Amino acid sequence: MVAKNEEGEHSVSCKVPAQKSNQEIQEMDKDGKSPYKNKDTLLGHIAVSADPSVPRVVVACLTLVCSPGPGSVGAGLDR
């Protein structure tokens, strides 16, 4: 996947990671220390479960705006 901004001045290459469910991600980190563990320590643990009635949200485009930079850089996130 290669993304370019509208002007075509810069290109960004990224590799799309394998898709994992929320449960898989939570299980991967259950024994390790991470920002999630630190957040739980500070805010308390809140059980997270996927609710099938909630519509899935897909981020299709991302735009980075930097005020001191040359302008915004956008990237389509679809495969």
PDB file of C-alpha atoms in Angstrom:
ATOM      1  CA  MET A   1       0.000   0.000   0.000  1.00  0.00           C
ATOM      2  CA  VAL A   2       1.451   3.361  -0.977  1.00  0.00           C
ATOM      3  CA  ALA A   3      -0.244   6.636  -0.071  1.00  0.00           C
ATOM      4  CA  LYS A   4       0.516  10.031  -1.554  1.00  0.00           C
ATOM      5  CA  ASN A   5      -0.731  13.463  -0.662  1.00  0.00           C
ATOM      6  CA  GLU A   6      -2.661  15.549  -3.159  1.00  0.00           C
ATOM      7  CA  GLU A   7       0.451  17.355  -4.419  1.00  0.00           C
ATOM      8  CA  GLY A   8       2.377  14.108  -4.945  1.00  0.00           C
ATOM      9  CA  GLU A   9       5.477  15.528  -3.228  1.00  0.00           C
ATOM     10  CA  HIS A  10       5.799  12.824  -0.571  1.00  0.00           C
ATOM     11  CA  SER A  11       5.038   9.144  -0.559  1.00  0.00           C
ATOM     12  CA  VAL A  12       4.488   6.888   2.422  1.00  0.00           C
ATOM     13  CA  SER A  13       4.705   3.118   2.387  1.00  0.00           C
ATOM     14  CA  CYS A  14       3.125   0.969   5.050  1.00  0.00           C
ATOM     15  CA  LYS A  15       2.363  -2.689   5.487  1.00  0.00           C
ATOM     16  CA  VAL A  16      -1.164  -3.553   6.594  1.00  0.00           C
ATOM     17  CA  PRO A  17      -1.052  -5.805   9.680  1.00  0.00           C
ATOM     18  CA  ALA A  18      -3.059  -8.995   9.908  1.00  0.00           C
ATOM     19  CA  GLN A  19      -6.589  -8.421  11.183  1.00  0.00           C
ATOM     20  CA  LYS A  20      -7.282  -9.487  14.763  1.00  0.00           C
ATOM     21  CA  SER A  21     -10.434  -9.424  16.836  1.00  0.00           C
ATOM     22  CA  ASN A  22     -10.734  -7.305  19.979  1.00  0.00           C
ATOM     23  CA  GLN A  23     -10.653 -10.500  22.021  1.00  0.00           C
ATOM     24  CA  GLU A  24      -7.387 -11.633  20.367  1.00  0.00           C
ATOM     25  CA  ILE A  25      -5.755  -8.263  21.064  1.00  0.00           C
ATOM     26  CA  GLN A  26      -6.848  -8.334  24.704  1.00  0.00           C
ATOM     27  CA  GLU A  27      -5.594 -11.920  25.128  1.00  0.00           C
ATOM     28  CA  MET A  28      -2.184 -11.071  23.605  1.00  0.00           C
ATOM     29  CA  ASP A  29      -1.496  -8.465  26.245  1.00  0.00           C
ATOM     30  CA  LYS A  30      -3.123  -9.948  29.341  1.00  0.00           C
ATOM     31  CA  ASP A  31       0.196 -11.038  30.921  1.00  0.00           C
ATOM     32  CA  GLY A  32       2.369  -8.104  29.832  1.00  0.00           C
ATOM     33  CA  LYS A  33       2.729  -4.560  31.106  1.00  0.00           C
ATOM     34  CA  SER A  34       1.457  -2.026  28.616  1.00  0.00           C
ATOM     35  CA  PRO A  35      -0.248   1.354  28.350  1.00  0.00           C
ATOM     36  CA  TYR A  36      -3.559  -0.510  28.734  1.00  0.00           C
ATOM     37  CA  LYS A  37      -2.429  -1.967  32.053  1.00  0.00           C
ATOM     38  CA  ASN A  38      -1.282   1.476  33.196  1.00  0.00           C
ATOM     39  CA  LYS A  39      -4.636   2.948  32.166  1.00  0.00           C
ATOM     40  CA  ASP A  40      -6.462   0.248  34.128  1.00  0.00           C
ATOM     41  CA  THR A  41      -4.332   1.077  37.168  1.00  0.00           C
ATOM     42  CA  LEU A  42      -5.178   4.762  36.939  1.00  0.00           C
ATOM     43  CA  LEU A  43      -8.827   4.580  35.873  1.00  0.00           C
ATOM     44  CA  GLY A  44      -9.945   1.151  37.009  1.00  0.00           C
ATOM     45  CA  HIS A  45     -10.770  -1.867  34.868  1.00  0.00           C
ATOM     46  CA  ILE A  46     -13.767  -1.691  32.563  1.00  0.00           C
ATOM     47  CA  ALA A  47     -14.815  -4.897  30.835  1.00  0.00           C
ATOM     48  CA  VAL A  48     -14.969  -4.504  27.072  1.00  0.00           C
ATOM     49  CA  SER A  49     -17.119  -6.756  24.955  1.00  0.00           C
ATOM     50  CA  ALA A  50     -18.132  -6.503  21.343  1.00  0.00           C
ATOM     51  CA  ASP A  51     -21.799  -5.667  20.892  1.00  0.00           C
ATOM     52  CA  PRO A  52     -23.058  -7.054  17.562  1.00  0.00           C
ATOM     53  CA  SER A  53     -25.862  -4.465  17.491  1.00  0.00           C
ATOM     54  CA  VAL A  54     -23.350  -1.588  17.263  1.00  0.00           C
ATOM     55  CA  PRO A  55     -22.406  -0.796  13.656  1.00  0.00           C
ATOM     56  CA  ARG A  56     -18.794  -1.333  12.651  1.00  0.00           C
ATOM     57  CA  VAL A  57     -16.764   1.838  12.096  1.00  0.00           C
ATOM     58  CA  VAL A  58     -14.200   1.842   9.296  1.00  0.00           C
ATOM     59  CA  VAL A  59     -11.698   4.681   8.921  1.00  0.00           C
ATOM     60  CA  ALA A  60     -11.284   5.081   5.156  1.00  0.00           C
ATOM     61  CA  CYS A  61      -9.166   8.225   4.967  1.00  0.00           C
ATOM     62  CA  LEU A  62      -6.708   9.945   7.271  1.00  0.00           C
ATOM     63  CA  THR A  63      -5.474  13.531   6.911  1.00  0.00           C
ATOM     64  CA  LEU A  64      -2.560  14.916   8.902  1.00  0.00           C
ATOM     65  CA  VAL A  65      -2.494  18.703   9.232  1.00  0.00           C
ATOM     66  CA  CYS A  66       0.734  20.330  10.429  1.00  0.00           C
ATOM     67  CA  SER A  67       0.662  24.092  10.878  1.00  0.00           C
ATOM     68  CA  PRO A  68       4.419  24.664  10.444  1.00  0.00           C
ATOM     69  CA  GLY A  69       4.586  22.203   7.547  1.00  0.00           C
ATOM     70  CA  PRO A  70       3.821  22.500   3.846  1.00  0.00           C
ATOM     71  CA  GLY A  71       0.130  21.683   4.330  1.00  0.00           C
ATOM     72  CA  SER A  72      -1.963  18.627   4.894  1.00  0.00           C
ATOM     73  CA  VAL A  73      -1.015  15.098   3.888  1.00  0.00           C
ATOM     74  CA  GLY A  74      -3.865  12.709   3.186  1.00  0.00           C
ATOM     75  CA  ALA A  75      -3.896   8.959   2.731  1.00  0.00           C
ATOM     76  CA  GLY A  76      -6.642   6.596   1.674  1.00  0.00           C
ATOM     77  CA  LEU A  77      -6.721   3.648   4.051  1.00  0.00           C
ATOM     78  CA  ASP A  78      -8.676   1.255   1.881  1.00  0.00           C
ATOM     79  CA  ARG A  79      -6.757  -1.708   0.515  1.00  0.00           C
TER      80      ARG A  79
END
